[in-house]
Coordinates of C-alpha atoms in Angstrom, one line a residue:
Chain U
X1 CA -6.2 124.6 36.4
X2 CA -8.9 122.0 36.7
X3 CA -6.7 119.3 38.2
X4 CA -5.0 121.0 40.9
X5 CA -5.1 119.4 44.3
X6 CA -6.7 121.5 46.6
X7 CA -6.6 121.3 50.4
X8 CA -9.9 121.3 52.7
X9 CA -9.3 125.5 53.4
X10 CA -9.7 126.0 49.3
X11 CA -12.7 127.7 49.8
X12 CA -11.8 129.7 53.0
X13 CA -8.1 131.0 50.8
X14 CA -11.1 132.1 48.3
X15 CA -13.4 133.8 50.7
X16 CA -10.6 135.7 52.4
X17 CA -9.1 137.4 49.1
X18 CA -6.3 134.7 48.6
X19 CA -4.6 134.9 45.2
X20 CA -4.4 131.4 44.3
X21 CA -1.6 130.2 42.3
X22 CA -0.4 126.3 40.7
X23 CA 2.3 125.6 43.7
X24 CA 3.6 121.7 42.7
X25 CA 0.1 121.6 41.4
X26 CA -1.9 122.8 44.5
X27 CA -4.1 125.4 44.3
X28 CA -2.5 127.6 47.2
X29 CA -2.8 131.8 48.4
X30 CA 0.4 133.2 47.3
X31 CA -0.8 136.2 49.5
X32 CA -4.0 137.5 50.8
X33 CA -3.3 141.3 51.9
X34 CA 0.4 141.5 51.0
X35 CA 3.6 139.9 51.0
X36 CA 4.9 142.2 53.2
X37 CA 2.4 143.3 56.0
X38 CA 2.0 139.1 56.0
X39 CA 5.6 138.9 56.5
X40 CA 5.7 141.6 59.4
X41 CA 3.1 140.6 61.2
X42 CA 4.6 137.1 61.6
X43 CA 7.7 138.5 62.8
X44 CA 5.9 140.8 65.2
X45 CA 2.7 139.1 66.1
X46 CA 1.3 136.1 64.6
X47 CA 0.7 134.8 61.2
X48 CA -1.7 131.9 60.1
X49 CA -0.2 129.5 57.4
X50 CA -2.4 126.4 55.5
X51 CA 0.3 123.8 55.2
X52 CA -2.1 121.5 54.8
X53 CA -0.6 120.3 51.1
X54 CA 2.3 118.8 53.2
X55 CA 2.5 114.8 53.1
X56 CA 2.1 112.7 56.1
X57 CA 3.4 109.2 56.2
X58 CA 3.0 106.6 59.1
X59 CA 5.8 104.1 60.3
X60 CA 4.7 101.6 62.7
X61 CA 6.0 98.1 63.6
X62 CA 9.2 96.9 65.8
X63 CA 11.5 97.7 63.0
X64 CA 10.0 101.3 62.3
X65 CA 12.9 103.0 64.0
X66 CA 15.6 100.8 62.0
X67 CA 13.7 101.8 58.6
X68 CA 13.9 104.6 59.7
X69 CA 16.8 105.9 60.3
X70 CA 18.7 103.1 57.0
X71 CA 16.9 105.9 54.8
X72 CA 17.4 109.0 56.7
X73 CA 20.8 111.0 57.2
X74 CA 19.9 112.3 61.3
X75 CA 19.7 109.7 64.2
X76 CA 16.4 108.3 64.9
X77 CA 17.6 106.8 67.8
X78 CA 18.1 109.8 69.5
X79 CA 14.7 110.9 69.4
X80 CA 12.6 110.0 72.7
X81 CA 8.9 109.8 72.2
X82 CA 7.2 113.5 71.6
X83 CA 10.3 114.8 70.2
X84 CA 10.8 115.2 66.5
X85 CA 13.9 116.6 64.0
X86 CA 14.7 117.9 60.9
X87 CA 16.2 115.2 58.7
X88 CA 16.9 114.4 54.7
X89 CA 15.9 111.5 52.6
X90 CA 18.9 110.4 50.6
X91 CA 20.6 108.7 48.2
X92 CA 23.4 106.7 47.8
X93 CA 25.4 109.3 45.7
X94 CA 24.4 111.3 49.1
X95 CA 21.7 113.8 47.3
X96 CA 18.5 114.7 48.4
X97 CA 15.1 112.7 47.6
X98 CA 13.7 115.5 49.9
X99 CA 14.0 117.0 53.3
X100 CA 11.2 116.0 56.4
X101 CA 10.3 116.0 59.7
X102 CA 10.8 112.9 61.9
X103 CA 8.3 112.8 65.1
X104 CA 8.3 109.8 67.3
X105 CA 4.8 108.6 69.3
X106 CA 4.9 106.6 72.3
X107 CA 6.0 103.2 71.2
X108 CA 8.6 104.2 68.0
X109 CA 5.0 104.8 65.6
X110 CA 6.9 107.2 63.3
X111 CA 5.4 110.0 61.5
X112 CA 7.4 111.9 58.4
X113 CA 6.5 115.0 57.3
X114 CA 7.2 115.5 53.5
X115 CA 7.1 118.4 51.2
X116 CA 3.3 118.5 49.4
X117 CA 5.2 118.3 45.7
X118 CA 7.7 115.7 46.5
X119 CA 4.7 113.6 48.7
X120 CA 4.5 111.0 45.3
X121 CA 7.9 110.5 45.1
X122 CA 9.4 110.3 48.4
X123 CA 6.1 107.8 48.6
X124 CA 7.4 105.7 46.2
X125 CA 11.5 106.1 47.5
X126 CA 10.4 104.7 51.1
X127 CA 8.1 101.5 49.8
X128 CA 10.4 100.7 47.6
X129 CA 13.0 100.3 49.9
X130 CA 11.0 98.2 52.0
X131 CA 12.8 94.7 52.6
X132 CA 11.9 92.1 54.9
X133 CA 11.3 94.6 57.7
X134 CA 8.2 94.4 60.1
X135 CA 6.5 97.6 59.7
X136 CA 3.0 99.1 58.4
X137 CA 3.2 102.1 56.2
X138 CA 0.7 104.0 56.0
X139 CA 0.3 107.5 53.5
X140 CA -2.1 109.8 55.7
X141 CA -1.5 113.0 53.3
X142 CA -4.8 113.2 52.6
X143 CA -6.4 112.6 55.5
X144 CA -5.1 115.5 57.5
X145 CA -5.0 119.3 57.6
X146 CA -2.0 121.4 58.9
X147 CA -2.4 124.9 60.2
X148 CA 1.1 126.8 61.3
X149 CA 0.5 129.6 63.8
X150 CA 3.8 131.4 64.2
X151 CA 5.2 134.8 65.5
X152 CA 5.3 135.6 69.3
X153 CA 1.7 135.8 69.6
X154 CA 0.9 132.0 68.8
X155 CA 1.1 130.7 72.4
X156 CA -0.9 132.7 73.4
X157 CA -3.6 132.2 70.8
X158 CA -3.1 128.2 70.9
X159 CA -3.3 128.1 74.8
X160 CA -7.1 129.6 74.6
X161 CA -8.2 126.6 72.6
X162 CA -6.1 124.1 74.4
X163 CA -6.3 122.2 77.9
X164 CA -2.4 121.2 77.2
X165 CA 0.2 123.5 79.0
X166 CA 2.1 124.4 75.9
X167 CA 4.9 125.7 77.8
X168 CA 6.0 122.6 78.8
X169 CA 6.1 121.8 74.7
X170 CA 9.7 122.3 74.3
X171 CA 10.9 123.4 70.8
X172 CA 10.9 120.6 68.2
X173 CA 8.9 118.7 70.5
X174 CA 4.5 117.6 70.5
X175 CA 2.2 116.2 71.9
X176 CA -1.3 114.8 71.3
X177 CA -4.3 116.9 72.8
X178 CA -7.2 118.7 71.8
X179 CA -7.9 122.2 70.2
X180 CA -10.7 123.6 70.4
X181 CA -12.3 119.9 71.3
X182 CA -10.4 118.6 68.3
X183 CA -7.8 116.1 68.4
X184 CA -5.0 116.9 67.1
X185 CA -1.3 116.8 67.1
X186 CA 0.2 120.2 68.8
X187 CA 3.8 120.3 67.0
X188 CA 6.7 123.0 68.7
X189 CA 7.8 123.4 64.9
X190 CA 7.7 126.2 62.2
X191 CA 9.3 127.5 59.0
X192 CA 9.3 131.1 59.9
X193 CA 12.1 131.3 62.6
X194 CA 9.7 132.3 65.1
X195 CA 8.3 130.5 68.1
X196 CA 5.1 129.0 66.8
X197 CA 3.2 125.6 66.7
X198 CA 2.0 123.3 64.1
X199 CA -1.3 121.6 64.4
X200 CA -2.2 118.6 62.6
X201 CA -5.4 117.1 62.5
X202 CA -8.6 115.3 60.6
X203 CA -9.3 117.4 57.2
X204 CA -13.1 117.4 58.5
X205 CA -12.2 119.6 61.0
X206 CA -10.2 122.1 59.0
X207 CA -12.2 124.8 58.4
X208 CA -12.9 125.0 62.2
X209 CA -9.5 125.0 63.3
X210 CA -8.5 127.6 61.0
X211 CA -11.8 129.9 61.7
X212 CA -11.1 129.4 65.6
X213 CA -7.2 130.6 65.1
X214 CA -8.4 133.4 63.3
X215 CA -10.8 134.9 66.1
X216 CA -8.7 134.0 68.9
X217 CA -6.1 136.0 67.2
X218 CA -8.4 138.7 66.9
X219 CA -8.1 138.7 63.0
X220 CA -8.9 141.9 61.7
X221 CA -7.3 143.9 64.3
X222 CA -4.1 146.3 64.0
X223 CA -1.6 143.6 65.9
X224 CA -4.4 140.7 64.9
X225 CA -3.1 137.5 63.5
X226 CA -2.9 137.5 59.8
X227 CA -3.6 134.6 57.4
X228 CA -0.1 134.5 54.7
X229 CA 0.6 133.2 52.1
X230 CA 3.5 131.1 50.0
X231 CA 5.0 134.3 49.3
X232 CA 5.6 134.9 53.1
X233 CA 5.8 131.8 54.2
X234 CA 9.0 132.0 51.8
X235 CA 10.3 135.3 52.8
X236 CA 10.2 134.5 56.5
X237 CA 12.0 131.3 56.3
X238 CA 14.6 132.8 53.5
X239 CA 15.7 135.6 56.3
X240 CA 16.0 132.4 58.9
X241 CA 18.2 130.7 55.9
X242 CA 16.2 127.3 56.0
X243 CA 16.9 125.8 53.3
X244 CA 13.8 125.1 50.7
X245 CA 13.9 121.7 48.7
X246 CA 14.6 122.4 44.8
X247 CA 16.5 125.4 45.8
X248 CA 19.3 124.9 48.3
X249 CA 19.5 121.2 48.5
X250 CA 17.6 118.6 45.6
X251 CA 18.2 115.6 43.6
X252 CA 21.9 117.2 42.6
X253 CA 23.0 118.5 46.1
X254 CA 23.7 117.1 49.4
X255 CA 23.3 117.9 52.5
X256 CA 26.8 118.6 53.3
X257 CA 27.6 121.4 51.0
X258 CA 24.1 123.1 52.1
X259 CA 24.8 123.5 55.4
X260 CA 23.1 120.5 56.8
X261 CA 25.6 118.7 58.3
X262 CA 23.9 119.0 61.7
X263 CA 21.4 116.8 60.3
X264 CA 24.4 114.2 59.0
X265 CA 25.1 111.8 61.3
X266 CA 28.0 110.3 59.7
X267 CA 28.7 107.9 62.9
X268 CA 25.7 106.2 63.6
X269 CA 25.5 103.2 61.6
X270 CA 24.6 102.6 57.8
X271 CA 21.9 104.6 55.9
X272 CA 22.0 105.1 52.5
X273 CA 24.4 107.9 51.3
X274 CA 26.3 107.8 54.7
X275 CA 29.0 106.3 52.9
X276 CA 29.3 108.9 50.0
X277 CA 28.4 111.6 52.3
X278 CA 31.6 110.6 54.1
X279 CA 34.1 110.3 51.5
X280 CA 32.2 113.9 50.7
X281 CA 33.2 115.1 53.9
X282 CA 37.0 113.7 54.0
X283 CA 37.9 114.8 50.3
X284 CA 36.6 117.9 51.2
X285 CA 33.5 120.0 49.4
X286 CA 33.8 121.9 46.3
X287 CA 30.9 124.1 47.2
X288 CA 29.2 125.4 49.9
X289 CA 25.6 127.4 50.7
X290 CA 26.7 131.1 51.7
X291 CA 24.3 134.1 52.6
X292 CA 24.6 137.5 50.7
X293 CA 23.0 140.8 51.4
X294 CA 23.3 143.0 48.2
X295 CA 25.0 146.5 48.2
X296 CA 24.3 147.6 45.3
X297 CA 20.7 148.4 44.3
X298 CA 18.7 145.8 42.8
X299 CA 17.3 142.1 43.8
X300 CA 19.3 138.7 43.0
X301 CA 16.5 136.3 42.0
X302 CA 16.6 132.2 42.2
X303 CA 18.7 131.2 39.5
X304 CA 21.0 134.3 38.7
X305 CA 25.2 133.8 38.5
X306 CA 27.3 134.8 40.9
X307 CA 31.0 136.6 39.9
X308 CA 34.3 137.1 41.3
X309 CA 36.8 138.6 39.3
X310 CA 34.3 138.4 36.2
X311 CA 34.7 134.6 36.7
X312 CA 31.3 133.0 36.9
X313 CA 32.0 131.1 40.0
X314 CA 28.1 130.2 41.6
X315 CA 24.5 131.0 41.6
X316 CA 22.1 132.1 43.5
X317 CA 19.8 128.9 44.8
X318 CA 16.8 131.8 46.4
X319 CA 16.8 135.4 46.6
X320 CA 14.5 138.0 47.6
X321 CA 13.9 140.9 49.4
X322 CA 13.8 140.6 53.1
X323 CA 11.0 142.3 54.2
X324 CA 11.6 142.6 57.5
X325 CA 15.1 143.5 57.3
X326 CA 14.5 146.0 54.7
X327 CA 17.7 144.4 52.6
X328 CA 17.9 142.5 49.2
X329 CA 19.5 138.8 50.2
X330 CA 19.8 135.4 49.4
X331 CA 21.6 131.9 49.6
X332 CA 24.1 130.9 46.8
X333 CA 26.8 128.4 46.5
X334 CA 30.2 129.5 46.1
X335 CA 33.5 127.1 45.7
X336 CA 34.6 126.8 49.1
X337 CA 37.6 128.9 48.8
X338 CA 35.4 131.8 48.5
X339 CA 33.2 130.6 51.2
X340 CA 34.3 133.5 53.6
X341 CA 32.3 136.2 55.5
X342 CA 33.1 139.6 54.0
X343 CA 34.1 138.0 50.2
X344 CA 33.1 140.2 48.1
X345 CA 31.0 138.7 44.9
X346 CA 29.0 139.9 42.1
X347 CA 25.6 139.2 41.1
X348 CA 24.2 139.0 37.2
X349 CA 20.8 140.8 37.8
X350 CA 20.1 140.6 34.2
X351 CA 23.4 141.6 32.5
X352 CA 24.4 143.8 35.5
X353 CA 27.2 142.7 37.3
X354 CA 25.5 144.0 41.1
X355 CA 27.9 144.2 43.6
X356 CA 27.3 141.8 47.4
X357 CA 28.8 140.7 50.2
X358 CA 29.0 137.0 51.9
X359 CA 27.4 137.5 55.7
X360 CA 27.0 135.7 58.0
X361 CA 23.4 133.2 58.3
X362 CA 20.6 133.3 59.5
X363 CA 19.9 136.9 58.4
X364 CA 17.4 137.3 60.9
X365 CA 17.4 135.5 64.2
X366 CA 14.5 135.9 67.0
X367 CA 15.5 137.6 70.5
X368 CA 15.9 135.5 73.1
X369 CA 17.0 132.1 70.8
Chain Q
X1 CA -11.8 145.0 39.8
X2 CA -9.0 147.2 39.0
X3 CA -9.5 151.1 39.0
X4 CA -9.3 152.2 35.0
X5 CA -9.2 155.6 34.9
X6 CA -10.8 157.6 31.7
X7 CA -8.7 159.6 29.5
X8 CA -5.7 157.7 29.3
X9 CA -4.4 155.5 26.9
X10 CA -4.0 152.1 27.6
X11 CA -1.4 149.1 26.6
X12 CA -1.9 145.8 26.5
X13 CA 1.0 145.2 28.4
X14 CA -0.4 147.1 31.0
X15 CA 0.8 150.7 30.4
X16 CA -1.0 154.1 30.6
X17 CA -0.3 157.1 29.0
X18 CA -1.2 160.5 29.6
X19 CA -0.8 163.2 26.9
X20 CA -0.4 166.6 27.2
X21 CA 1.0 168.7 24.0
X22 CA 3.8 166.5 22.8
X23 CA 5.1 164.7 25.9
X24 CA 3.3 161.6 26.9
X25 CA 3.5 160.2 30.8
X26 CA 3.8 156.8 31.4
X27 CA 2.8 154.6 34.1
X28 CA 1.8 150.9 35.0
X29 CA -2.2 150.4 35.5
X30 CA -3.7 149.4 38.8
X31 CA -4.3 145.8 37.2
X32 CA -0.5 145.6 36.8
X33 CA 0.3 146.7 40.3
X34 CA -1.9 144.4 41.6
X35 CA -0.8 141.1 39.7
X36 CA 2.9 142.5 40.8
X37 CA 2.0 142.7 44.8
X38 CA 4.2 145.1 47.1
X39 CA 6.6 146.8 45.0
X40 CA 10.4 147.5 46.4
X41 CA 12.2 148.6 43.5
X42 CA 11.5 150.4 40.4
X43 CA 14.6 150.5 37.8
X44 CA 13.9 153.6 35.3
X45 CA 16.4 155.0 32.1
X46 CA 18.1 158.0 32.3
X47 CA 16.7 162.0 31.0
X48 CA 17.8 162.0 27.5
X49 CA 17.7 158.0 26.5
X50 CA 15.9 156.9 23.3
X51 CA 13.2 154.8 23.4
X52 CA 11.7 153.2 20.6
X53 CA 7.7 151.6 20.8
X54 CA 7.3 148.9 22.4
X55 CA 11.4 149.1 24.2
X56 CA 11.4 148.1 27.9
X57 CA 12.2 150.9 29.2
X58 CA 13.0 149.8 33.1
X59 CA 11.5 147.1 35.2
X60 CA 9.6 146.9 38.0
X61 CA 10.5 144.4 41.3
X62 CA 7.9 143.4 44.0
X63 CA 9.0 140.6 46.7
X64 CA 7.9 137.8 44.6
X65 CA 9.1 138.6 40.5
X66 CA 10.1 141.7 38.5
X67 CA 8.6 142.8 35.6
X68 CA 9.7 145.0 32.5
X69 CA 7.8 148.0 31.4
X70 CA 7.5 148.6 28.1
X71 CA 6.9 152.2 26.5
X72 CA 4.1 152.5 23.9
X73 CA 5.8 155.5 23.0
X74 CA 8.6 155.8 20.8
X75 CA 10.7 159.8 21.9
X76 CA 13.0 161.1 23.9
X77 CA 13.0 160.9 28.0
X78 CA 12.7 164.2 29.5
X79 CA 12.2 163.4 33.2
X80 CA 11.7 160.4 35.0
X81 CA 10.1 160.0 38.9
X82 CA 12.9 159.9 41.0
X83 CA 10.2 159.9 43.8
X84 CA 10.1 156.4 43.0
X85 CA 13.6 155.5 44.0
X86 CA 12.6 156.4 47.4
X87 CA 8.9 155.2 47.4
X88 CA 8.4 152.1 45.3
X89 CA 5.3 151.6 47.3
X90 CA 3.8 154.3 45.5
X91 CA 3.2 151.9 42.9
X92 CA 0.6 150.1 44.4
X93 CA -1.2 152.9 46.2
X94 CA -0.9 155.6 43.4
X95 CA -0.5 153.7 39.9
X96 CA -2.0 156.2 38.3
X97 CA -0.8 159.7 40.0
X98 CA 2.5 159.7 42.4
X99 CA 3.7 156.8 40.6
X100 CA 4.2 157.8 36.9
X101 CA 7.3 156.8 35.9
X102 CA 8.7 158.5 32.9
X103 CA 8.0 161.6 30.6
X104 CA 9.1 161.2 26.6
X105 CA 8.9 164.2 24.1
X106 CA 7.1 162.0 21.9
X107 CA 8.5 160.8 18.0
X108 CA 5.5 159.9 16.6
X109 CA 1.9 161.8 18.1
X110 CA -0.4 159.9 16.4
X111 CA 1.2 157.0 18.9
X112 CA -0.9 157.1 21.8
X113 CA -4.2 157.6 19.9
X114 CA -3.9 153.9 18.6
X115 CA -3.3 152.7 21.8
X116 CA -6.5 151.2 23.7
X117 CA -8.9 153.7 25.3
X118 CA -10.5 153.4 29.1
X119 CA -13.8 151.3 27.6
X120 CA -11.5 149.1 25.3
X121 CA -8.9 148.2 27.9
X122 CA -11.7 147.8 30.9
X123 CA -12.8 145.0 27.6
X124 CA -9.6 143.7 27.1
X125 CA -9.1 142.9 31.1
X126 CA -12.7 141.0 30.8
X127 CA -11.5 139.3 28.2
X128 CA -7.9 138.1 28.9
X129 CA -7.3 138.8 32.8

C-alpha cells in the first residue's frame, strides 16, 4: 500500500471518512457515506467527485491539431477554441489504447484528458508516435487537480465562486477563469449524466477548491452537496451507459462494436485504425455493446456469461445495481443478431441461469436533455 | 470501530451466532456489513436444507461486490428472514437484530462454543482488519 499514488485531497478523502482503496494504484475513496445516498444525491442535487488521478497532457505547436487528430478516431478539426469532445486513442487493428477528452485553447494548444491508470501508457503511445511534427508535449498529470461538481445543483454552487457567466458555458464546452480567485479551467463536462462542471487547476490549490465546493454546497445539509466516491462515480455513469475503459471498450475492442461510432469519423482523413475501423464497419460487426435490466432477482457482475438458448453467446463488460433506478442492469456484448431491444437473454449469476432483457440505453437520462 | 455485541459467538469469517436451546441464529457482524457497504440483495436457502460447518449457505450483494455467508453451524434450517427479501438494508442498520438471516436446529451443540467469543473476535479484528 506504501507506493500508491495519491492525489493532493489524500488527506481531506481521510478526514472526511473516505474508505480508501488501490484504484490502478491510487489511493482513492471508494465511498464516504454510501454508495447509494452518494449516488442519489448526484442525481438530485449535487455531488463532489476528486478526479484529480486523471492524466493531463499538453499539445502545442502549428502541427498540434494534425497530431492530433493522425492518433485520435473524432475530428479535431471540428473543434473551435473552448470546445472539447469525447474521442479514442487507437490502433491500427482499430482497438482502444484508451478513451479521452480533446479540449482546444485559443490558438490549437491541445489538452487530452487520459484515464489516471492508462496516464503511463497512453504517455508513451503518443511520444512515440511523434515524427517530424512541430509540436511541444508536455505531461501536466501531476501538476494539476480535478474536482467534478455534478447534479442540478452545480451551477449554482460554481457561479458563487466564479466571475464567469457559466450559462453561457455550453455543454462540452470551457473556458479559463477564476474560482474562488484561483485560476482554473471551468470544463461543461461530467461522467455522471448530469449537468455539472469540471474544474481543473494547480494541485497547490486543491484543498481550497474542494473545501470551498463543499461549503458553498452547504455540505452537511439534507439536499447539501455530497463528496462520492469510485463506487458512485461508477454507478452514475453505468445508468448513463458511458462506456468505462477496461470494461466496454480496451486493448481488444473497438470503438465500433461499443457504441462509439459517433466518436468514429471514418471520413476525415487518415488516423491510425481508420482504415481497420472501416473495413470493420463494411464487413459488418460480430458484436455489439447492449444494455440489460434483469428480471429475475439477482445482480449480473463484470465478467459473468450471457445465454440464449443455453448457448453461451456474450458477457457482461459492467454490471451493477442502479441505484437510482432501483433495477439490477448492465452493458454486455451480444453477436449482433441478437442485438435487439426486447431479446430475451440469460445471465450466469454464479451457476444460475437469471433471466434479462435487452433495453434500450442510456438507462437513465436527465429531464430536459 | 464496529459494534461487537457480547454473548454471541463469533466467526472469523465474520458470522454471529446466537444460541438458544438447540437452534443457533445466524447473522453477518457489523464489521462485515460495513466492509460490504449498502446492501440490496440477500440470497438465503430454503426451510429444511442441510448445511454442514463451514457451507455457504447464501450470499450477500451490496452495489459494489457480493459476498458468501458461511454457517459455523452444521443442522437443519428451520426458518430463514424473509424480512430480508424486502429490506436488504436492514443489514447495515440492524446486523445484529432485524437482520438475522437464518435459524438451524443445530447437528453438533458443542459447535458454537468453539467458535470465537465477543473479547476474542473484538482481538481478532485488532489483529487482522
Amino acid at each position: 500500500m506504501e507506493n500508491l499514488k495519491k492525489t493532493p485531497l489524500n488527506r481531506v478523502h481521510r478526514e472526511l471518512g473516505g474508505k480508501m482503496v488501490d484504484f490502478g494504484g491510487w489511493d482513492m475513496p471508494v465511498q464516504y457515506s454510501g454508495v447509494i445516498a452518494e449516488h442519489l444525491r448526484t442525481r438530485e442535487h449535487s455531488g463532489l467527485f476528486d478526479v484529480s488521478h486523471m492524466g493531463e497532457f499538453y499539445v502545442e505547436g502549428e502541427d498540434a491539431i494534425a497530431f492530433v487528430d493522425k492518433l485520435t478516431t473524432n475530428d479535431v478539426t471540428k473543434l473551435i477554441d473552448g470546445q472539447a469532445h469525447y474521442s479514442a486513442l487507437t490502433r491500427e487493428d482499430g482497438t482502444v489504447v484508451d478513451d479521452l477528452l480533446v479540449y482546444r485553447f485559443d490558438g490549437g494548444k491541445l489538452l487530452l484528458v487520459v484515464n489516471a491508470g492508462t496516464t503511463e501508457k497512453d504517455w508513451d503511445w503518443i511520444t512515440s508516435h511523434k515524427a517530424d511534427e512541430n509540436i511541444t508535449l508536455t505531461n501536466a498529470s501531476a501538476d494539476y487537480c480535478q474536482i467534478a461538481v455534478q447534479g442540478k445543483d452545480a451551477l449554482s454552487i460554481v457561479q458563487k465562486l466564479t466571475d464567469t457567466n457559466l450559462e453561457e458555458i455550453k455543454y462540452y464546452h470551457f473556458t479559463v477563469g477564476k474560482v474562488d480567485g484561483v485560476d482554473a479551467i471551468i470544463s461543461r463536462t461530467g461522467y455522471t449524466g448530469e449537468d455539472g462542471f469540471e474544474v481543473y487547476a494547480n494541485k497547490d490549490y486543491a484543498e481550497q477548491l474542494w473545501n470551498k465546493f463543499l461549503e458553498t454546497g452547504n455540505f452537511g445539509e439534507e439536499t447539501g452537496i455530497l463528496p462520492c466516491g469510485l463506487a458512485a462515480r461508477n454507478t452514475l455513469r453505468l445508468e448513463s451507459a458511458m462506456s468505462l475503459y477496461g470494461h466496454e471498450i480496451s486493448d481488444e475492442i473497438t470503438p465500433l462494436e461499443a457504441n462509439l461510432g459517433w466518436i468514429c469519423k471514418l471520413n476525415k482523413g487518415e488516423f491510425l485504425g481508420r482504415d481497420a475501423l472501416a473495413k470493420l464497419k463494411e464487413k459488418g460487426l460480430e458484436r455489439k455493446l447492449v444494455g440489460f435490466e434483469m428480471i429475475d432477482k439477482g445482480i449480473a457482475r463484470d465478467g459473468f456469461d450471457v445465454y440464449v438458448n443455453d448457448k453461451k453467446v456474450g458477457y457482461v463488460t459492467s454490471g451493477s445495481p442502479a441505484p437510482f433506478l432501483k433495477k439490477n442492469i448492465g452493458l454486455a456484448f451480444v453477436p449482433v443478431d441478437l442485438a435487439n431491444i426486447g431479446q430475451a437473454i440469460k445471465i450466469d449469476v454464479r451457476g444460475k441461469h437469471l433471466a434479462a432483457e435487452i433495453v434500450p440505453t442510456p438507462f437513465y437520462k436527465r429531464k430536459g436533455k | 470501530m464496529a459494534n461487537i455485541q457480547e454473548n454471541l459467538h463469533y466467526s472469523k469469517d465474520h458470522e454471529w451466532v446466537a444460541v438458544d436451546g438447540d437452534v443457533a441464529t445466524i447473522g453477518i457482524t457489523d464489521y462485515a456489513q460495513h466492509s460490504l457497504g449498502d446492501v440490496v440483495y440477500v440470497e438465503l436457502p430454503k426451510v429444511g436444507d442441510t448445511l454442514e460447518s463451514h457451507e455457504a449457505f447464501g450470499s450477500v450483494e451490496s452495489v459494489k461486490a457480493v459476498s458468501e455467508i458461511f454457517t459455523p453451524i452444521a443442522g437443519e434450517v428451520v426458518e430463514v428472514n424473509e424480512g430480508l427479501n424486502d429490506t436488504p438494508e436492514a443489514v447495515n442498520s440492524d446486523p445484529y437484530g432485524d437482520a438475522w438471516m437464518i435459524k438451524v436446529k443445530m447437528k453438533n451443540q458443542g459447535e458454537a462454543d468453539a467458535m470465537l467469543n465477543a473479547a476474542e473476535y473484538e482481538e481478532y479484528l485488532n489483529a487482522n482488519a
